[in-house]
PDB file of C-alpha atoms in Angstrom:
ATOM      1  CA  MET A   1     -58.097 -88.602 -70.581  1.00  0.00           C
ATOM      2  CA  GLY A   2     -59.227 -91.199 -67.912  1.00  0.00           C
ATOM      3  CA  GLN A   3     -61.799 -90.640 -65.461  1.00  0.00           C
ATOM      4  CA  ASN A   4     -60.604 -89.658 -61.843  1.00  0.00           C
ATOM      5  CA  GLU A   5     -59.416 -92.714 -60.414  1.00  0.00           C
ATOM      6  CA  ASN A   6     -59.925 -91.306 -56.669  1.00  0.00           C
ATOM      7  CA  ASP A   7     -63.420 -90.000 -57.070  1.00  0.00           C
ATOM      8  CA  PRO A   8     -65.907 -92.262 -55.271  1.00  0.00           C
ATOM      9  CA  SER A   9     -68.753 -90.873 -57.440  1.00  0.00           C
ATOM     10  CA  SER A  10     -67.201 -91.880 -60.705  1.00  0.00           C
ATOM     11  CA  ALA A  11     -67.568 -95.024 -62.553  1.00  0.00           C
ATOM     12  CA  GLU A  12     -65.039 -97.783 -62.880  1.00  0.00           C
ATOM     13  CA  PRO A  13     -61.901 -96.141 -64.205  1.00  0.00           C
ATOM     14  CA  TRP A  14     -60.141 -96.472 -67.406  1.00  0.00           C
ATOM     15  CA  PRO A  15     -57.701 -99.609 -67.812  1.00  0.00           C
ATOM     16  CA  SER A  16     -54.338 -98.797 -66.769  1.00  0.00           C
ATOM     17  CA  LEU A  17     -50.704-100.062 -67.610  1.00  0.00           C
ATOM     18  CA  VAL A  18     -50.002-100.186 -63.963  1.00  0.00           C
ATOM     19  CA  LYS A  19     -50.727-103.668 -62.541  1.00  0.00           C
ATOM     20  CA  TYR A  20     -53.434-103.619 -59.970  1.00  0.00           C
ATOM     21  CA  ASN A  21     -54.930-106.343 -58.011  1.00  0.00           C
ATOM     22  CA  ASN A  22     -58.709-107.519 -58.297  1.00  0.00           C
ATOM     23  CA  ALA A  23     -61.121-104.762 -56.985  1.00  0.00           C
ATOM     24  CA  SER A  24     -62.605-105.456 -53.590  1.00  0.00           C
ATOM     25  CA  VAL A  25     -65.791-103.961 -52.115  1.00  0.00           C
ATOM     26  CA  VAL A  26     -65.170-101.356 -49.482  1.00  0.00           C
ATOM     27  CA  THR A  27     -67.263-102.248 -46.348  1.00  0.00           C
ATOM     28  CA  THR A  28     -67.593-100.265 -43.076  1.00  0.00           C
ATOM     29  CA  LYS A  29     -68.219-101.746 -39.787  1.00  0.00           C
ATOM     30  CA  ASP A  30     -69.163-100.274 -36.531  1.00  0.00           C
ATOM     31  CA  PRO A  31     -67.155-101.134 -33.417  1.00  0.00           C
ATOM     32  CA  PRO A  32     -68.775-103.360 -30.955  1.00  0.00           C
ATOM     33  CA  LYS A  33     -70.596-101.589 -28.018  1.00  0.00           C
ATOM     34  CA  ASP A  34     -69.839-102.315 -24.662  1.00  0.00           C
ATOM     35  CA  LYS A  35     -72.597-104.326 -23.106  1.00  0.00           C
ATOM     36  CA  LYS A  36     -72.854-102.030 -19.565  1.00  0.00           C
ATOM     37  CA  THR A  37     -72.249 -98.501 -21.008  1.00  0.00           C
ATOM     38  CA  GLY A  38     -73.727 -99.278 -24.557  1.00  0.00           C
ATOM     39  CA  LYS A  39     -70.681 -97.140 -25.967  1.00  0.00           C
ATOM     40  CA  LYS A  40     -68.658 -97.929 -28.691  1.00  0.00           C
ATOM     41  CA  GLN A  41     -65.455 -99.634 -27.830  1.00  0.00           C
ATOM     42  CA  PRO A  42     -62.415 -97.896 -29.279  1.00  0.00           C
ATOM     43  CA  GLN A  43     -60.731-100.408 -31.789  1.00  0.00           C
ATOM     44  CA  VAL A  44     -57.119-101.460 -30.920  1.00  0.00           C
ATOM     45  CA  GLU A  45     -55.071-101.265 -33.890  1.00  0.00           C
ATOM     46  CA  GLN A  46     -53.358-104.704 -34.595  1.00  0.00           C
ATOM     47  CA  GLN A  47     -49.968-105.227 -35.429  1.00  0.00           C
ATOM     48  CA  ARG A  48     -49.600-105.780 -39.233  1.00  0.00           C
ATOM     49  CA  PRO A  49     -47.222-108.466 -40.394  1.00  0.00           C
ATOM     50  CA  SER A  50     -44.068-107.131 -42.379  1.00  0.00           C
ATOM     51  CA  VAL A  51     -45.127-108.688 -45.415  1.00  0.00           C
ATOM     52  CA  LEU A  52     -47.399-105.872 -45.851  1.00  0.00           C
ATOM     53  CA  GLN A  53     -44.845-103.176 -45.705  1.00  0.00           C
ATOM     54  CA  THR A  54     -44.277-103.377 -49.312  1.00  0.00           C
ATOM     55  CA  GLU A  55     -48.031-102.992 -49.850  1.00  0.00           C
ATOM     56  CA  ASP A  56     -47.948 -99.789 -47.707  1.00  0.00           C
ATOM     57  CA  VAL A  57     -45.148 -98.405 -49.712  1.00  0.00           C
ATOM     58  CA  LEU A  58     -46.825 -99.042 -52.736  1.00  0.00           C
ATOM     59  CA  ASP A  59     -50.156 -97.455 -51.653  1.00  0.00           C
ATOM     60  CA  SER A  60     -48.247 -94.246 -50.668  1.00  0.00           C
ATOM     61  CA  LEU A  61     -46.528 -94.069 -53.992  1.00  0.00           C
ATOM     62  CA  LEU A  62     -49.293 -95.155 -56.098  1.00  0.00           C
ATOM     63  CA  PRO A  63     -52.713 -94.459 -54.382  1.00  0.00           C
ATOM     64  CA  PRO A  64     -55.444 -97.142 -54.608  1.00  0.00           C
ATOM     65  CA  ARG A  65     -58.031 -96.476 -57.153  1.00  0.00           C
ATOM     66  CA  ILE A  66     -61.703 -96.100 -55.743  1.00  0.00           C
ATOM     67  CA  TRP A  67     -64.888 -95.815 -57.666  1.00  0.00           C
ATOM     68  CA  THR A  68     -68.463 -96.375 -57.057  1.00  0.00           C
ATOM     69  CA  ASP A  69     -70.705 -98.624 -59.246  1.00  0.00           C
ATOM     70  CA  LYS A  70     -74.523 -98.883 -58.950  1.00  0.00           C
ATOM     71  CA  GLY A  71     -74.161 -97.773 -55.197  1.00  0.00           C
ATOM     72  CA  VAL A  72     -71.282-100.078 -54.424  1.00  0.00           C
ATOM     73  CA  LYS A  73     -68.106 -98.668 -53.615  1.00  0.00           C
ATOM     74  CA  TYR A  74     -64.878-100.451 -54.771  1.00  0.00           C
ATOM     75  CA  ILE A  75     -61.327-100.275 -54.213  1.00  0.00           C
ATOM     76  CA  GLN A  76     -58.494-101.598 -56.137  1.00  0.00           C
ATOM     77  CA  HIS A  77     -54.730-101.750 -54.865  1.00  0.00           C
ATOM     78  CA  VAL A  78     -51.647-101.893 -56.904  1.00  0.00           C
ATOM     79  CA  SER A  79     -50.076-105.334 -57.196  1.00  0.00           C
ATOM     80  CA  SER A  80     -47.206-106.334 -55.142  1.00  0.00           C
ATOM     81  CA  ALA A  81     -46.350-109.082 -57.189  1.00  0.00           C
ATOM     82  CA  PRO A  82     -42.705-109.085 -58.501  1.00  0.00           C
ATOM     83  CA  ALA A  83     -42.329-108.504 -62.245  1.00  0.00           C
ATOM     84  CA  THR A  84     -40.478-110.750 -64.711  1.00  0.00           C
ATOM     85  CA  ARG A  85     -38.944-110.259 -67.927  1.00  0.00           C
ATOM     86  CA  LEU A  86     -41.968-111.420 -69.534  1.00  0.00           C
ATOM     87  CA  ASP A  87     -43.997-108.721 -67.715  1.00  0.00           C
ATOM     88  CA  VAL A  88     -41.522-106.138 -69.199  1.00  0.00           C
ATOM     89  CA  VAL A  89     -41.979-107.282 -72.508  1.00  0.00           C
ATOM     90  CA  ASN A  90     -45.759-107.396 -71.961  1.00  0.00           C
ATOM     91  CA  LEU A  91     -45.573-104.012 -70.744  1.00  0.00           C
ATOM     92  CA  GLN A  92     -43.716-102.661 -73.731  1.00  0.00           C
ATOM     93  CA  GLU A  93     -46.189-104.411 -75.958  1.00  0.00           C
ATOM     94  CA  LYS A  94     -49.274-103.128 -74.327  1.00  0.00           C
ATOM     95  CA  LEU A  95     -47.793 -99.491 -74.351  1.00  0.00           C
ATOM     96  CA  ASP A  96     -47.493 -99.777 -78.146  1.00  0.00           C
ATOM     97  CA  GLN A  97     -50.918-101.195 -78.439  1.00  0.00           C
ATOM     98  CA  GLU A  98     -52.491 -98.654 -76.535  1.00  0.00           C
ATOM     99  CA  LEU A  99     -50.436 -95.853 -78.470  1.00  0.00           C
ATOM    100  CA  GLN A 100     -52.063 -97.036 -81.506  1.00  0.00           C
ATOM    101  CA  ARG A 101     -55.616 -97.852 -80.348  1.00  0.00           C
ATOM    102  CA  ARG A 102     -55.939 -94.406 -78.701  1.00  0.00           C
ATOM    103  CA  GLN A 103     -54.245 -92.845 -81.813  1.00  0.00           C
ATOM    104  CA  ALA A 104     -51.596 -91.025 -80.081  1.00  0.00           C
ATOM    105  CA  ARG A 105     -49.332 -88.481 -82.021  1.00  0.00           C
ATOM    106  CA  GLU A 106     -46.020 -89.652 -82.384  1.00  0.00           C
ATOM    107  CA  THR A 107     -44.470 -86.084 -82.064  1.00  0.00           C
ATOM    108  CA  GLY A 108     -45.389 -82.867 -80.590  1.00  0.00           C
ATOM    109  CA  ILE A 109     -47.531 -82.202 -77.614  1.00  0.00           C
ATOM    110  CA  CYS A 110     -50.134 -85.331 -77.179  1.00  0.00           C
ATOM    111  CA  PRO A 111     -51.899 -85.701 -73.586  1.00  0.00           C
ATOM    112  CA  ILE A 112     -52.604 -89.176 -74.617  1.00  0.00           C
ATOM    113  CA  ARG A 113     -49.020 -90.099 -75.186  1.00  0.00           C
ATOM    114  CA  GLU A 114     -48.181 -88.348 -71.896  1.00  0.00           C
ATOM    115  CA  GLU A 115     -50.637 -90.228 -70.043  1.00  0.00           C
ATOM    116  CA  LEU A 116     -49.779 -93.654 -71.281  1.00  0.00           C
ATOM    117  CA  TYR A 117     -45.990 -93.036 -70.740  1.00  0.00           C
ATOM    118  CA  ALA A 118     -46.827 -91.801 -67.270  1.00  0.00           C
ATOM    119  CA  GLN A 119     -48.612 -94.812 -66.544  1.00  0.00           C
ATOM    120  CA  CYS A 120     -45.913 -97.175 -67.754  1.00  0.00           C
ATOM    121  CA  PHE A 121     -43.557 -95.129 -65.758  1.00  0.00           C
ATOM    122  CA  ASP A 122     -45.560 -95.817 -62.669  1.00  0.00           C
ATOM    123  CA  GLU A 123     -45.693 -99.447 -63.540  1.00  0.00           C
ATOM    124  CA  LEU A 124     -41.878 -99.539 -63.500  1.00  0.00           C
ATOM    125  CA  ILE A 125     -41.839 -97.791 -60.167  1.00  0.00           C
ATOM    126  CA  ARG A 126     -44.096-100.335 -59.033  1.00  0.00           C
ATOM    127  CA  GLN A 127     -41.708-103.174 -60.095  1.00  0.00           C
ATOM    128  CA  VAL A 128     -38.733-101.678 -58.649  1.00  0.00           C
ATOM    129  CA  THR A 129     -40.435-100.922 -55.523  1.00  0.00           C
ATOM    130  CA  VAL A 130     -41.549-104.503 -55.004  1.00  0.00           C
ATOM    131  CA  ASN A 131     -37.891-105.536 -55.148  1.00  0.00           C
ATOM    132  CA  CYS A 132     -36.297-102.450 -53.282  1.00  0.00           C
ATOM    133  CA  ALA A 133     -38.605 -99.893 -51.637  1.00  0.00           C
ATOM    134  CA  GLU A 134     -35.850 -97.304 -51.418  1.00  0.00           C
ATOM    135  CA  ARG A 135     -35.151 -97.466 -55.188  1.00  0.00           C
ATOM    136  CA  GLY A 136     -38.870 -97.117 -55.819  1.00  0.00           C
ATOM    137  CA  LEU A 137     -38.965 -93.893 -53.685  1.00  0.00           C
ATOM    138  CA  LEU A 138     -35.864 -92.492 -55.463  1.00  0.00           C
ATOM    139  CA  LEU A 139     -37.587 -93.104 -58.788  1.00  0.00           C
ATOM    140  CA  LEU A 140     -40.630 -91.525 -57.448  1.00  0.00           C
ATOM    141  CA  ARG A 141     -38.527 -88.349 -56.561  1.00  0.00           C
ATOM    142  CA  VAL A 142     -37.381 -88.273 -60.184  1.00  0.00           C
ATOM    143  CA  ARG A 143     -40.811 -88.693 -61.617  1.00  0.00           C
ATOM    144  CA  ASP A 144     -42.261 -85.918 -59.373  1.00  0.00           C
ATOM    145  CA  GLU A 145     -39.081 -83.874 -60.230  1.00  0.00           C
ATOM    146  CA  LEU A 146     -39.934 -84.433 -64.016  1.00  0.00           C
ATOM    147  CA  ARG A 147     -43.388 -83.503 -63.565  1.00  0.00           C
ATOM    148  CA  MET A 148     -42.763 -80.268 -62.018  1.00  0.00           C
ATOM    149  CA  THR A 149     -40.071 -79.386 -64.814  1.00  0.00           C
ATOM    150  CA  ILE A 150     -42.860 -79.950 -67.159  1.00  0.00           C
ATOM    151  CA  ALA A 151     -45.505 -78.063 -65.452  1.00  0.00           C
ATOM    152  CA  ALA A 152     -42.992 -75.306 -65.086  1.00  0.00           C
ATOM    153  CA  TYR A 153     -42.349 -75.275 -68.902  1.00  0.00           C
ATOM    154  CA  GLN A 154     -45.869 -75.554 -69.555  1.00  0.00           C
ATOM    155  CA  THR A 155     -46.478 -72.404 -67.388  1.00  0.00           C
ATOM    156  CA  LEU A 156     -43.744 -70.748 -69.148  1.00  0.00           C
ATOM    157  CA  TYR A 157     -45.331 -71.514 -72.477  1.00  0.00           C
ATOM    158  CA  GLU A 158     -48.645 -70.329 -71.480  1.00  0.00           C
ATOM    159  CA  SER A 159     -47.343 -67.193 -70.207  1.00  0.00           C
ATOM    160  CA  SER A 160     -45.353 -66.666 -73.143  1.00  0.00           C
ATOM    161  CA  VAL A 161     -48.368 -67.254 -75.233  1.00  0.00           C
ATOM    162  CA  ALA A 162     -50.677 -64.877 -73.309  1.00  0.00           C
ATOM    163  CA  PHE A 163     -47.744 -62.273 -73.610  1.00  0.00           C
ATOM    164  CA  GLY A 164     -47.553 -62.562 -77.253  1.00  0.00           C
ATOM    165  CA  LEU A 165     -51.401 -62.349 -77.580  1.00  0.00           C
ATOM    166  CA  ARG A 166     -51.162 -59.243 -75.388  1.00  0.00           C
ATOM    167  CA  LYS A 167     -48.448 -57.630 -77.492  1.00  0.00           C
ATOM    168  CA  ALA A 168     -50.157 -58.763 -80.668  1.00  0.00           C
ATOM    169  CA  LEU A 169     -53.243 -56.663 -79.346  1.00  0.00           C
ATOM    170  CA  GLN A 170     -51.226 -53.897 -78.336  1.00  0.00           C
ATOM    171  CA  ALA A 171     -49.636 -53.833 -81.678  1.00  0.00           C
ATOM    172  CA  GLU A 172     -52.966 -54.090 -83.358  1.00  0.00           C
ATOM    173  CA  CYS A 173     -54.553 -51.117 -81.184  1.00  0.00           C
ATOM    174  CA  GLY A 174     -51.192 -49.331 -81.962  1.00  0.00           C
ATOM    175  CA  LYS A 175     -51.341 -50.000 -85.676  1.00  0.00           C
ATOM    176  CA  ALA A 176     -54.853 -48.678 -85.911  1.00  0.00           C
ATOM    177  CA  ASN A 177     -53.766 -45.542 -83.723  1.00  0.00           C
ATOM    178  CA  MET A 178     -50.887 -45.124 -86.249  1.00  0.00           C
ATOM    179  CA  GLU A 179     -53.007 -45.454 -89.158  1.00  0.00           C
ATOM    180  CA  ALA A 180     -55.152 -42.795 -87.875  1.00  0.00           C
ATOM    181  CA  ARG A 181     -52.275 -40.655 -87.053  1.00  0.00           C
ATOM    182  CA  ILE A 182     -51.092 -41.091 -90.514  1.00  0.00           C
ATOM    183  CA  GLN A 183     -54.021 -40.202 -92.338  1.00  0.00           C
ATOM    184  CA  GLN A 184     -54.438 -37.213 -89.985  1.00  0.00           C
ATOM    185  CA  MET A 185     -50.841 -36.156 -90.923  1.00  0.00           C
ATOM    186  CA  GLU A 186     -51.545 -36.788 -94.670  1.00  0.00           C
ATOM    187  CA  THR A 187     -54.564 -34.417 -94.208  1.00  0.00           C
ATOM    188  CA  GLU A 188     -52.256 -32.045 -92.638  1.00  0.00           C
ATOM    189  CA  ILE A 189     -49.698 -32.101 -95.364  1.00  0.00           C
ATOM    190  CA  LYS A 190     -52.339 -31.536 -98.056  1.00  0.00           C
ATOM    191  CA  GLU A 191     -53.781 -28.505 -96.337  1.00  0.00           C
ATOM    192  CA  LEU A 192     -49.941 -27.195 -95.928  1.00  0.00           C
ATOM    193  CA  ASP A 193     -49.309 -27.936 -99.518  1.00  0.00           C
ATOM    194  CA  ARG A 194     -52.450 -25.909-100.465  1.00  0.00           C
ATOM    195  CA  GLN A 195     -51.338 -22.988 -98.290  1.00  0.00           C
ATOM    196  CA  VAL A 196     -47.886 -23.068 -99.931  1.00  0.00           C
ATOM    197  CA  THR A 197     -49.364 -23.130-103.105  1.00  0.00           C
ATOM    198  CA  ASP A 198     -51.682 -20.118-102.253  1.00  0.00           C
ATOM    199  CA  TRP A 199     -48.984 -17.996-100.778  1.00  0.00           C
ATOM    200  CA  LYS A 200     -46.641 -18.929-103.698  1.00  0.00           C
ATOM    201  CA  ASN A 201     -49.336 -17.605-106.167  1.00  0.00           C
ATOM    202  CA  LYS A 202     -49.696 -14.472-103.953  1.00  0.00           C
ATOM    203  CA  CYS A 203     -45.863 -14.265-103.934  1.00  0.00           C
ATOM    204  CA  ASP A 204     -45.761 -14.294-107.854  1.00  0.00           C
ATOM    205  CA  LEU A 205     -48.738 -11.848-108.350  1.00  0.00           C
ATOM    206  CA  ILE A 206     -46.768  -9.495-106.001  1.00  0.00           C
ATOM    207  CA  GLU A 207     -43.465 -10.111-107.796  1.00  0.00           C
ATOM    208  CA  LYS A 208     -45.352  -9.359-111.003  1.00  0.00           C
ATOM    209  CA  ARG A 209     -47.363  -6.022-109.692  1.00  0.00           C
ATOM    210  CA  GLU A 210     -44.074  -4.902-108.234  1.00  0.00           C
ATOM    211  CA  SER A 211     -42.155  -5.515-111.459  1.00  0.00           C
ATOM    212  CA  GLU A 212     -44.775  -3.862-113.409  1.00  0.00           C
ATOM    213  CA  ARG A 213     -44.735  -0.797-111.173  1.00  0.00           C
ATOM    214  CA  LYS A 214     -41.043  -0.623-111.113  1.00  0.00           C
ATOM    215  CA  ALA A 215     -41.328  -0.832-115.067  1.00  0.00           C
ATOM    216  CA  TYR A 216     -43.869   1.805-115.111  1.00  0.00           C
ATOM    217  CA  GLU A 217     -41.620   3.863-112.522  1.00  0.00           C
ATOM    218  CA  ASP A 218     -38.313   3.556-114.706  1.00  0.00           C
ATOM    219  CA  LYS A 219     -40.313   4.687-117.627  1.00  0.00           C
ATOM    220  CA  LYS A 220     -41.671   7.695-116.231  1.00  0.00           C
ATOM    221  CA  HIS A 221     -38.596   8.404-114.426  1.00  0.00           C
ATOM    222  CA  ALA A 222     -36.664   8.197-117.854  1.00  0.00           C
ATOM    223  CA  GLU A 223     -39.402  10.335-119.622  1.00  0.00           C
ATOM    224  CA  GLU A 224     -39.000  12.873-116.761  1.00  0.00           C
ATOM    225  CA  ILE A 225     -35.194  12.816-117.477  1.00  0.00           C
ATOM    226  CA  ALA A 226     -35.702  13.034-121.162  1.00  0.00           C
ATOM    227  CA  TYR A 227     -38.154  15.969-120.515  1.00  0.00           C
ATOM    228  CA  TYR A 228     -36.033  17.806-118.416  1.00  0.00           C
ATOM    229  CA  THR A 229     -33.095  17.355-120.465  1.00  0.00           C
ATOM    230  CA  LYS A 230     -34.697  18.764-123.515  1.00  0.00           C
ATOM    231  CA  SER A 231     -35.904  21.485-121.507  1.00  0.00           C
ATOM    232  CA  ASN A 232     -32.559  22.327-120.266  1.00  0.00           C
ATOM    233  CA  LYS A 233     -31.140  22.294-123.759  1.00  0.00           C
ATOM    234  CA  GLN A 234     -33.975  24.629-125.054  1.00  0.00           C
ATOM    235  CA  LEU A 235     -33.470  26.860-122.051  1.00  0.00           C
ATOM    236  CA  LYS A 236     -29.555  26.802-122.732  1.00  0.00           C
ATOM    237  CA  THR A 237     -30.032  27.584-126.424  1.00  0.00           C
ATOM    238  CA  GLN A 238     -32.598  30.632-125.325  1.00  0.00           C
ATOM    239  CA  LEU A 239     -30.140  31.946-122.821  1.00  0.00           C
ATOM    240  CA  GLU A 240     -27.123  31.773-125.320  1.00  0.00           C
ATOM    241  CA  ALA A 241     -29.248  33.524-127.925  1.00  0.00           C
ATOM    242  CA  PHE A 242     -30.340  36.159-125.553  1.00  0.00           C
ATOM    243  CA  LEU A 243     -26.725  36.826-124.413  1.00  0.00           C
ATOM    244  CA  ALA A 244     -25.003  36.834-127.621  1.00  0.00           C
ATOM    245  CA  PRO A 245     -26.343  40.306-128.830  1.00  0.00           C
ATOM    246  CA  ALA A 246     -25.291  41.819-125.492  1.00  0.00           C
ATOM    247  CA  LYS A 247     -21.463  40.731-126.210  1.00  0.00           C
ATOM    248  CA  LYS A 248     -21.277  42.213-129.464  1.00  0.00           C
TER     249      LYS A 248
END
């Protein structure tokens, strides 16, 4: 990017595609003093000829460049000379040369290409303004509107990039928290699996004990039934033997 053209402390500005007059030294003269009072007399503004109206419009559209070199202040106004067809052809050639010399990118976002095309458009505004000031003012409105639109898109792009970065950071933090939560849940699952295994082993052991106890109780019950059945038969036999002689 070029140096600030309106900064008085800066050195000579970069060459521009806009056509300028030769630079002139800025001089400041104090107004003459009144011989009687010794005070400075107010300057009376002189009527400017109508020829300078175009220069005034150009200065309002394209401010003059001001810089300081070795303590000397210079000013350079845009040229009010009408443009010919050859000037337009030379402008196009100079634009292509500057694009190549400054190695501007042909596609994508390129500040160098943007600056050179802005200078080219300003030069076209100057050429049009020299022939018709109203048309130049209208072109200036178009240029400013385009710049505002580009600035709005740039702001939107920067805000979207910042939003994307914030979301990426949030996602990264959320990812770390989620990984920690997953690890915690995996640990809890392992602990629950261990508890399930323990309870299952306990259930198997209890079932085995109950099965053994039931088998023992069933066997004991069967033995008691067999014992009482046998005893009953013996008693019945003895009773029948005891009652048999009495019947005779």
